[in-house]
PDB file of C-alpha atoms in Angstrom:
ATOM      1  CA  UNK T   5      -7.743  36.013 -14.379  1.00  0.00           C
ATOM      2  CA  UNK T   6      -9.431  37.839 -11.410  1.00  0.00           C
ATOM      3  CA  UNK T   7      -8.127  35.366  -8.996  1.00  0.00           C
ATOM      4  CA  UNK T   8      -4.416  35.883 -10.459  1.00  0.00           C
ATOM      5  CA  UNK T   9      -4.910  39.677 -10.257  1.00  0.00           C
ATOM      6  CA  UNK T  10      -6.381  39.103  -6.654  1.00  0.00           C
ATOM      7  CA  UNK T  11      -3.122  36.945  -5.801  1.00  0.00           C
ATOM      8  CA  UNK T  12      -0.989  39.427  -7.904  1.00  0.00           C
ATOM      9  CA  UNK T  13      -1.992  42.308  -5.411  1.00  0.00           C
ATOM     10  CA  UNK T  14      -1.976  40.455  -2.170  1.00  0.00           C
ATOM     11  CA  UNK T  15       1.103  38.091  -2.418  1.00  0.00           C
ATOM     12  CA  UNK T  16      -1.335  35.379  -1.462  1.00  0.00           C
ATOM     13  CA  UNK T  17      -2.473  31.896  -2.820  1.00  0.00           C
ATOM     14  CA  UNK T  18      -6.641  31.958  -3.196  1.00  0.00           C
ATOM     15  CA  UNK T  19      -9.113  29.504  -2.868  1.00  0.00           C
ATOM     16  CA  UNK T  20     -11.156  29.509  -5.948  1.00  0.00           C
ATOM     17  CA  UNK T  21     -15.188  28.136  -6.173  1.00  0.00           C
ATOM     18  CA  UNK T  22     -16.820  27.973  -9.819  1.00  0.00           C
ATOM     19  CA  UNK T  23     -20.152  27.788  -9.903  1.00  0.00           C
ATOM     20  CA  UNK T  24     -23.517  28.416 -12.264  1.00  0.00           C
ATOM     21  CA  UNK T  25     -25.740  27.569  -9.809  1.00  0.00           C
ATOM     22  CA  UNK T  26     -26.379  24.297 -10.031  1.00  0.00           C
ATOM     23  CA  UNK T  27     -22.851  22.495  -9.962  1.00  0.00           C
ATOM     24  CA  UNK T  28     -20.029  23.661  -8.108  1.00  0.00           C
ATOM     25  CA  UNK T  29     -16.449  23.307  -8.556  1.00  0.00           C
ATOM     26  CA  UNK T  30     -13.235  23.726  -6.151  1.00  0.00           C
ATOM     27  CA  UNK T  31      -9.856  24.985  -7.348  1.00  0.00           C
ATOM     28  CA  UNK T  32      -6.894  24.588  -4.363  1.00  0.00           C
ATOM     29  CA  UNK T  33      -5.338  26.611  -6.903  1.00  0.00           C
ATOM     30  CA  UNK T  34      -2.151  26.007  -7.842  1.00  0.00           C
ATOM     31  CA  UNK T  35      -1.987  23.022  -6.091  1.00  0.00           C
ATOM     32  CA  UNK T  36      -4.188  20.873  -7.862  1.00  0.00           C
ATOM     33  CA  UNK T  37      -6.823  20.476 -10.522  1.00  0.00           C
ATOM     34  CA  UNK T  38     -10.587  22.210 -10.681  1.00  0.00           C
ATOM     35  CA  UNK T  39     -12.931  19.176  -9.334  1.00  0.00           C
ATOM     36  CA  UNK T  40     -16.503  19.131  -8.789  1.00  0.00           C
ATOM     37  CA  UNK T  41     -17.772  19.285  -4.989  1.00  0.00           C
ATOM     38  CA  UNK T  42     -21.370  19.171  -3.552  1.00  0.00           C
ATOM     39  CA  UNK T  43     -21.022  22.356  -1.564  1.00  0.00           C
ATOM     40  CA  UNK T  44     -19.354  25.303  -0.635  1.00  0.00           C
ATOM     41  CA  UNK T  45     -16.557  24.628   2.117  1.00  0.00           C
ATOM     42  CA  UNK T  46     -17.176  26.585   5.373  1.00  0.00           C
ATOM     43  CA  UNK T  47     -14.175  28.897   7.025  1.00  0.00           C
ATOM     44  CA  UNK T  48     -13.011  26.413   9.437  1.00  0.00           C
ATOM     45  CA  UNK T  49     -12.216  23.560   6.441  1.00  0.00           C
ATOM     46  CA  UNK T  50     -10.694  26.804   3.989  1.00  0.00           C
ATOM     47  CA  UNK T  51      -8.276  27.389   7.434  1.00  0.00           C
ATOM     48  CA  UNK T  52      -7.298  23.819   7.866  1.00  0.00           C
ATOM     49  CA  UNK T  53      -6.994  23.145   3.560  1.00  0.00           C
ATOM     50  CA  UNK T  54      -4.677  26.579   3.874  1.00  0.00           C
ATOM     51  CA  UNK T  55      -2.798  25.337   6.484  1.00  0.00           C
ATOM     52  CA  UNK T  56      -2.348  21.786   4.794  1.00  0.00           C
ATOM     53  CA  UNK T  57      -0.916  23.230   2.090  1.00  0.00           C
ATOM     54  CA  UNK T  58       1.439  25.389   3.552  1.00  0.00           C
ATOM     55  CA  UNK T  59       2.674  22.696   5.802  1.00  0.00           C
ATOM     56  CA  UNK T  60       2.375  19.868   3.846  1.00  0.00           C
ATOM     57  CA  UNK T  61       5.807  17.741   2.783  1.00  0.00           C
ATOM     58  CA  UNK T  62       6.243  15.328  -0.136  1.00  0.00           C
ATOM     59  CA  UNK T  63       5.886  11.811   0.438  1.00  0.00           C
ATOM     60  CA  UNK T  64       9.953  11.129  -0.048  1.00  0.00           C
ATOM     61  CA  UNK T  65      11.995   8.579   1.831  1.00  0.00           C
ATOM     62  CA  UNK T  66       8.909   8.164   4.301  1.00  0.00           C
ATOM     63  CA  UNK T  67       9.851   5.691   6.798  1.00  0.00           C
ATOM     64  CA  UNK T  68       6.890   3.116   7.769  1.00  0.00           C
ATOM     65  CA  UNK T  69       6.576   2.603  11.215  1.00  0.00           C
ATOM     66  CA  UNK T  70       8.030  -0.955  12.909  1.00  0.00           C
ATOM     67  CA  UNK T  71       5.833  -0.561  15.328  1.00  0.00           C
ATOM     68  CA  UNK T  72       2.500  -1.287  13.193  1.00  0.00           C
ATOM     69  CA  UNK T  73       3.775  -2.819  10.477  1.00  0.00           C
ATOM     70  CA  UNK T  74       6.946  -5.378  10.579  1.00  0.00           C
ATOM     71  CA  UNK T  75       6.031  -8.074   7.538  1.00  0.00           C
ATOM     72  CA  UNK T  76       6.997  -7.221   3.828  1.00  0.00           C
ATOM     73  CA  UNK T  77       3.760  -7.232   2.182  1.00  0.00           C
ATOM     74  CA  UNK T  78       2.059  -5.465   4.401  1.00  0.00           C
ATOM     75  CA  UNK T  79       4.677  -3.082   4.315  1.00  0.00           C
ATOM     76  CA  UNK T  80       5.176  -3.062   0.594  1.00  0.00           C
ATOM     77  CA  UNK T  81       1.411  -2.307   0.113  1.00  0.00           C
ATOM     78  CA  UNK T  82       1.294   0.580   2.508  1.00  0.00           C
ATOM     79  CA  UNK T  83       4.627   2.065   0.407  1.00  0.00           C
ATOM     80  CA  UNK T  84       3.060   1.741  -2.860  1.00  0.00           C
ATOM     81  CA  UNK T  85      -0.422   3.087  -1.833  1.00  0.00           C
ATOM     82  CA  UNK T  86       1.442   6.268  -0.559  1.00  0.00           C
ATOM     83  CA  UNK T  87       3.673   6.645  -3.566  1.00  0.00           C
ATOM     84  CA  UNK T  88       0.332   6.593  -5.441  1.00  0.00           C
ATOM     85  CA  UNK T  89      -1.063   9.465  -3.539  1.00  0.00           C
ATOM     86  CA  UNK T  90       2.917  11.568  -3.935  1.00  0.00           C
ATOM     87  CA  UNK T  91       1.964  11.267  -7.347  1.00  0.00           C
ATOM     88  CA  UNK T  92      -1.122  12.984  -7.370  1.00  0.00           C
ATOM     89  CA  UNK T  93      -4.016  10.594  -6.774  1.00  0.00           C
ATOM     90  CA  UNK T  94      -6.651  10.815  -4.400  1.00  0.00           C
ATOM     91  CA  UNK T  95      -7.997   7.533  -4.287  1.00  0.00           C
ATOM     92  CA  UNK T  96      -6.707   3.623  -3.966  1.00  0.00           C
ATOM     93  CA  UNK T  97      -8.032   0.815  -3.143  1.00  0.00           C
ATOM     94  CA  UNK T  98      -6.095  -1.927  -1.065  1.00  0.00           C
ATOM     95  CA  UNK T  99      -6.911  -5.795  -1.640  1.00  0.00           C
ATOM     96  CA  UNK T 100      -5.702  -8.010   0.976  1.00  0.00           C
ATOM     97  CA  UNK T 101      -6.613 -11.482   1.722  1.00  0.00           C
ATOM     98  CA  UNK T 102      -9.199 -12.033   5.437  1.00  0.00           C
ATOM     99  CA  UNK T 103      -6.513 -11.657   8.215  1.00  0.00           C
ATOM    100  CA  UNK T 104      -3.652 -10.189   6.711  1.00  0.00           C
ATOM    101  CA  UNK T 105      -3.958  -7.035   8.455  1.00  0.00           C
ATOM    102  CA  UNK T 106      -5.806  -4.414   6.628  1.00  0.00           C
ATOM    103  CA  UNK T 107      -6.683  -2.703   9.377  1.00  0.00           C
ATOM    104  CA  UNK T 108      -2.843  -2.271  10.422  1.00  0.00           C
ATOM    105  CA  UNK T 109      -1.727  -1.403   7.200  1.00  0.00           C
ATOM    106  CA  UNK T 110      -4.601   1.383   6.802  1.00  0.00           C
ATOM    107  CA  UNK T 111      -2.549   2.721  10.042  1.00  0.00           C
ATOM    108  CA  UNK T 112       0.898   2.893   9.022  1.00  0.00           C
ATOM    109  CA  UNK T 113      -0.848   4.722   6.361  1.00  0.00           C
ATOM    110  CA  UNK T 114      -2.585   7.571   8.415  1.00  0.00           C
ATOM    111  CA  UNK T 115       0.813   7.500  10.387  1.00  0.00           C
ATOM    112  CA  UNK T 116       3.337   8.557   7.718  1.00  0.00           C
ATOM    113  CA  UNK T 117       0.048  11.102   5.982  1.00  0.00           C
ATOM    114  CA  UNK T 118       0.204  12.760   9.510  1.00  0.00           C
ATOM    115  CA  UNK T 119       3.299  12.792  10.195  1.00  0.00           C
ATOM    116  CA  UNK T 120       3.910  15.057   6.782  1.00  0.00           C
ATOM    117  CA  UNK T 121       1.440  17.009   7.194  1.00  0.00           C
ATOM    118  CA  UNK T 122      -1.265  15.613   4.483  1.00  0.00           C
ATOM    119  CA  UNK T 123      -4.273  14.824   6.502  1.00  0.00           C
ATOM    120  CA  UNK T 124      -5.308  16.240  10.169  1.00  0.00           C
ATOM    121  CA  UNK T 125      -9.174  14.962   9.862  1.00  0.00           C
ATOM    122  CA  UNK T 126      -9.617  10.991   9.481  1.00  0.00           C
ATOM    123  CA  UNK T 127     -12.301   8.915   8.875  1.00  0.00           C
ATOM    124  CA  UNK T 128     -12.320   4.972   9.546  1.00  0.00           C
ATOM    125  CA  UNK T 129     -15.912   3.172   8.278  1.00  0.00           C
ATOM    126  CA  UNK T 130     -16.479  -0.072   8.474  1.00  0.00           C
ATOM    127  CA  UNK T 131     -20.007  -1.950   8.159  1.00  0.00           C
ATOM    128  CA  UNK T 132     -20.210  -3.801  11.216  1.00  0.00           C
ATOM    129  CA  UNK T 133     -19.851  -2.295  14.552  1.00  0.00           C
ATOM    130  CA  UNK T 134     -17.284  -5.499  15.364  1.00  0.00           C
ATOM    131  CA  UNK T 135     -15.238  -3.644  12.802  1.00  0.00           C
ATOM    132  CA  UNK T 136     -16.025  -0.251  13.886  1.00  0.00           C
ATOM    133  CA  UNK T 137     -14.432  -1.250  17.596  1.00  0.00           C
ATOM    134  CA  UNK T 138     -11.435  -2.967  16.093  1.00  0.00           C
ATOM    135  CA  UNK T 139     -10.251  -0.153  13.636  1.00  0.00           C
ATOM    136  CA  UNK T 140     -10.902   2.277  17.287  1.00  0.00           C
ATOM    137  CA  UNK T 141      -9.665   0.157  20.162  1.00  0.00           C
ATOM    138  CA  UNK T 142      -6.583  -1.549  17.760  1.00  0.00           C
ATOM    139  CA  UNK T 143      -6.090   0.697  16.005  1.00  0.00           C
ATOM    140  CA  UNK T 144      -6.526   4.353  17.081  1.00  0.00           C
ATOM    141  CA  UNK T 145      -5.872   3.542  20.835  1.00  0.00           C
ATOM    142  CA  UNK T 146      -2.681   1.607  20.239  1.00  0.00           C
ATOM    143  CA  UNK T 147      -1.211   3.532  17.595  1.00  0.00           C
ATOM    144  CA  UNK T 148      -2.010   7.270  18.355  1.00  0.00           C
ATOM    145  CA  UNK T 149      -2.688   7.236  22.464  1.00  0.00           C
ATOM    146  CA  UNK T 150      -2.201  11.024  22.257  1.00  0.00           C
ATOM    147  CA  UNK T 151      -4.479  11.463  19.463  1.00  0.00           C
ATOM    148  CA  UNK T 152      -7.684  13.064  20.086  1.00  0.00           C
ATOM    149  CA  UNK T 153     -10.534  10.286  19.084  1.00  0.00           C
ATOM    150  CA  UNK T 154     -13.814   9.636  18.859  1.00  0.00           C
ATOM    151  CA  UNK T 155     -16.618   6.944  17.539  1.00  0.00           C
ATOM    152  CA  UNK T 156     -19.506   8.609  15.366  1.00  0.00           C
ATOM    153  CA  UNK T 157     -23.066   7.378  16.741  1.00  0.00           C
ATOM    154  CA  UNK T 158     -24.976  10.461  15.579  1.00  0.00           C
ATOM    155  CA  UNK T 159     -24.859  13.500  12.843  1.00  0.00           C
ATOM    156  CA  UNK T 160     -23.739  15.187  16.137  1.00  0.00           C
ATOM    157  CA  UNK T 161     -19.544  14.756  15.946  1.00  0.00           C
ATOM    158  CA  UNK T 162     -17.022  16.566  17.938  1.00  0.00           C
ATOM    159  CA  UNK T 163     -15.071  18.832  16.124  1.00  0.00           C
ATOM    160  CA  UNK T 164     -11.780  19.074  18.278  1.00  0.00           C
ATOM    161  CA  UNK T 165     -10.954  15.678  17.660  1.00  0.00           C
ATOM    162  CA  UNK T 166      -8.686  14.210  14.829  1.00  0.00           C
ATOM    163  CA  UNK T 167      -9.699  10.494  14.466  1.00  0.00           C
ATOM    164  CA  UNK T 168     -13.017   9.187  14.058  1.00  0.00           C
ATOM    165  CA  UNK T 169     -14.939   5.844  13.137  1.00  0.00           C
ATOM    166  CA  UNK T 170     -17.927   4.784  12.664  1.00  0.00           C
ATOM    167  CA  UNK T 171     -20.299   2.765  10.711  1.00  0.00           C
ATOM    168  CA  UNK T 172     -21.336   3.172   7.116  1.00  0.00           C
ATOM    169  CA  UNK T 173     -25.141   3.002   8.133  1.00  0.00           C
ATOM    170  CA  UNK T 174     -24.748   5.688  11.293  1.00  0.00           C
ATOM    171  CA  UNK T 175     -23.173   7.549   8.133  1.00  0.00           C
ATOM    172  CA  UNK T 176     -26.131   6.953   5.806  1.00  0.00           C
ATOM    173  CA  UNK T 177     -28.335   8.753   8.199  1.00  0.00           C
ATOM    174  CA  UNK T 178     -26.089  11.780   8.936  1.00  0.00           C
ATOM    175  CA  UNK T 179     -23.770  12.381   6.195  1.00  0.00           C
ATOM    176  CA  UNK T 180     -24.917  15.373   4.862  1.00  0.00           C
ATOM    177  CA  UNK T 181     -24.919  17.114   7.895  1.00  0.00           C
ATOM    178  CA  UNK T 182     -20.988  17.028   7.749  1.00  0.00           C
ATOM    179  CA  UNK T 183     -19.356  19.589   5.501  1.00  0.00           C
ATOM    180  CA  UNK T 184     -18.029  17.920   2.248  1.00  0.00           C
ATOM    181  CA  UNK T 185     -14.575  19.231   3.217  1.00  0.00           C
ATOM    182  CA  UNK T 186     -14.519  18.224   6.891  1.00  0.00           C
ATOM    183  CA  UNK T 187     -12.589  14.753   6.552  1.00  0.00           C
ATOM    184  CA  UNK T 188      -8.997  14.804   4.755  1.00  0.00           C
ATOM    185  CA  UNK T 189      -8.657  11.129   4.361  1.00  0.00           C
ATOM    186  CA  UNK T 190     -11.493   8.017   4.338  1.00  0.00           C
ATOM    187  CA  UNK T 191     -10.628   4.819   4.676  1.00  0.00           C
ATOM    188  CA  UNK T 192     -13.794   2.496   3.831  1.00  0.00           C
ATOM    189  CA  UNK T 193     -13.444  -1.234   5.121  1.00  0.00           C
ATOM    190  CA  UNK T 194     -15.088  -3.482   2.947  1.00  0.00           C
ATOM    191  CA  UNK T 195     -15.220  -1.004   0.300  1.00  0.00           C
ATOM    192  CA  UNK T 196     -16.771  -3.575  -2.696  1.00  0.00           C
ATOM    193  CA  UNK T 197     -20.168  -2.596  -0.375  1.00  0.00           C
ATOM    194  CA  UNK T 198     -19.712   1.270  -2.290  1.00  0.00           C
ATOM    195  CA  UNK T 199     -20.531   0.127  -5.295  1.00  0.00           C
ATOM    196  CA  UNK T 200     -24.353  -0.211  -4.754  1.00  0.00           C
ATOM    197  CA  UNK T 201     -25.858   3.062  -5.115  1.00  0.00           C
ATOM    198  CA  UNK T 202     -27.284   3.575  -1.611  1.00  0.00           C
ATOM    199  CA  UNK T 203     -23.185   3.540  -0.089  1.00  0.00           C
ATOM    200  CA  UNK T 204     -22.167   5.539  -3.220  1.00  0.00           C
ATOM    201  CA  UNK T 205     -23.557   8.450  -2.202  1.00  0.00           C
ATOM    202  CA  UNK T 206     -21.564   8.861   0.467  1.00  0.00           C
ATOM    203  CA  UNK T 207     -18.350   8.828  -1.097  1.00  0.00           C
ATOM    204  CA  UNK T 208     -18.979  10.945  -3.786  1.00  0.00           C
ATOM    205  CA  UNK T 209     -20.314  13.836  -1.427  1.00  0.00           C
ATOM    206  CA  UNK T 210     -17.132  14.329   0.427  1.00  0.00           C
ATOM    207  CA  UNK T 211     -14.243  15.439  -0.849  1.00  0.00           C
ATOM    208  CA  UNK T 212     -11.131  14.044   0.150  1.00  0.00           C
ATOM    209  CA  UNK T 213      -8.371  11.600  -0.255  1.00  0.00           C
ATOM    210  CA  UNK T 214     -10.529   7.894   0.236  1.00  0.00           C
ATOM    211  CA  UNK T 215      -9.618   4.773   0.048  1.00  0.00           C
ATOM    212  CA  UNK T 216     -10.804   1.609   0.176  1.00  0.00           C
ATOM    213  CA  UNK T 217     -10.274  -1.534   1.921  1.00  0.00           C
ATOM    214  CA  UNK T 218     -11.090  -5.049   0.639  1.00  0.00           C
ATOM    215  CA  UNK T 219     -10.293  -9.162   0.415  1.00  0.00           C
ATOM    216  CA  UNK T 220     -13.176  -9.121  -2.450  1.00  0.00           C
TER     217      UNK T 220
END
């Protein structure tokens, strides 16, 4: 009730934190549900969540781009994944068989979400560097040249850019140093690896659409 009578007298749309002190939940109120977070978001990610949802256009009649994807399955998995988000989601997982081009799909993906205006921050992890260079050089390079990019070697990331990747172990050691809020979409190679407890921890501290990746 104070929010409403905050957004009542101000003709703006809040962000709302609930909190006793020892768990912490975020409201993107009205947009979405209350949902439990491991910190408080700093200004800049606030900005860039405000300006997501002001700008931000329904998944509808989304065209998947010829250029990186031009087979139907890929295709057809890439469609469905994103009609899963439209509807509300925040996380999918993708299984694909070795060589059918994960990686490729997981780009036509981050094409159409940036295109309408659902992610601006991305995150590509893999858990081998061999990996880590394909999803960057392939992927990031040849699909969004004017994109600004980096690969994550340290806690120490550059905030200008848009498009980073890196390696879930680089990420074990400097996760936390990363706001919560920072990335708006993770896509996890090999994501069966999450399921043991020291990888876990990473994807439950940020908060964000994720998903995962896997032939397993």
């Amino acid at each position: 009730e104070y929010a409403k009578d905050i957004i009542k007298q101000t003709g703006k749309n809040i962000f709302i934190f609930l909190s006793n002190g020892y768990q912490i939940y975020f409201w993107n109120y009205p947009y979405e549900n209350p949902r439990l977070v491991k910190a408080f978001f700093p200004k800049s990610d606030l900005d860039k969540l405000k300006w997501l949802n002001e700008n931000k256009i329904p998944l509808v009649n989304f065209e998947i781009s010829s250029e990186i994807l031009n087979r139907e399955k890929p295709i057809e998995c890439a469609k469905r994944t994103l009609e899963h988000l439209n509807k509300g989601h925040r996380k999918a997982l993708i299984v694909m068989a070795t060589g059918t081009g994960k990686t490729r799909v997981s780009m036509a993906i981050i094409d159409v979400l940036k295109k309408y205006k659902w992610v601006k921050k991305v995150l590509f992890i893999s858990d081998r560097k061999t990996l880590r260079k394909q999803a960057f050089s392939k992927g990031y390079k040849k699909y969004f040249p004017s994109e600004s990019k980096e690969i994550i070697f340290s806690g120490k990331i550059d905030k200008e850019k848009n498009l980073y990747a890196t390696t879930i172990q680089t990420l074990q050691e400097c996760y936390q140093d990363i706001s919560p809020a920072y990335f708006d979409l993770i896509i996890s190679d090999e994501a069966h690896r999450s399921i043991y407890n020291k990888w876990k921890d990473i994807f439950t501290y940020y908060d964000c659409i994720q998903i995962g990746l896997t032939a397993t």
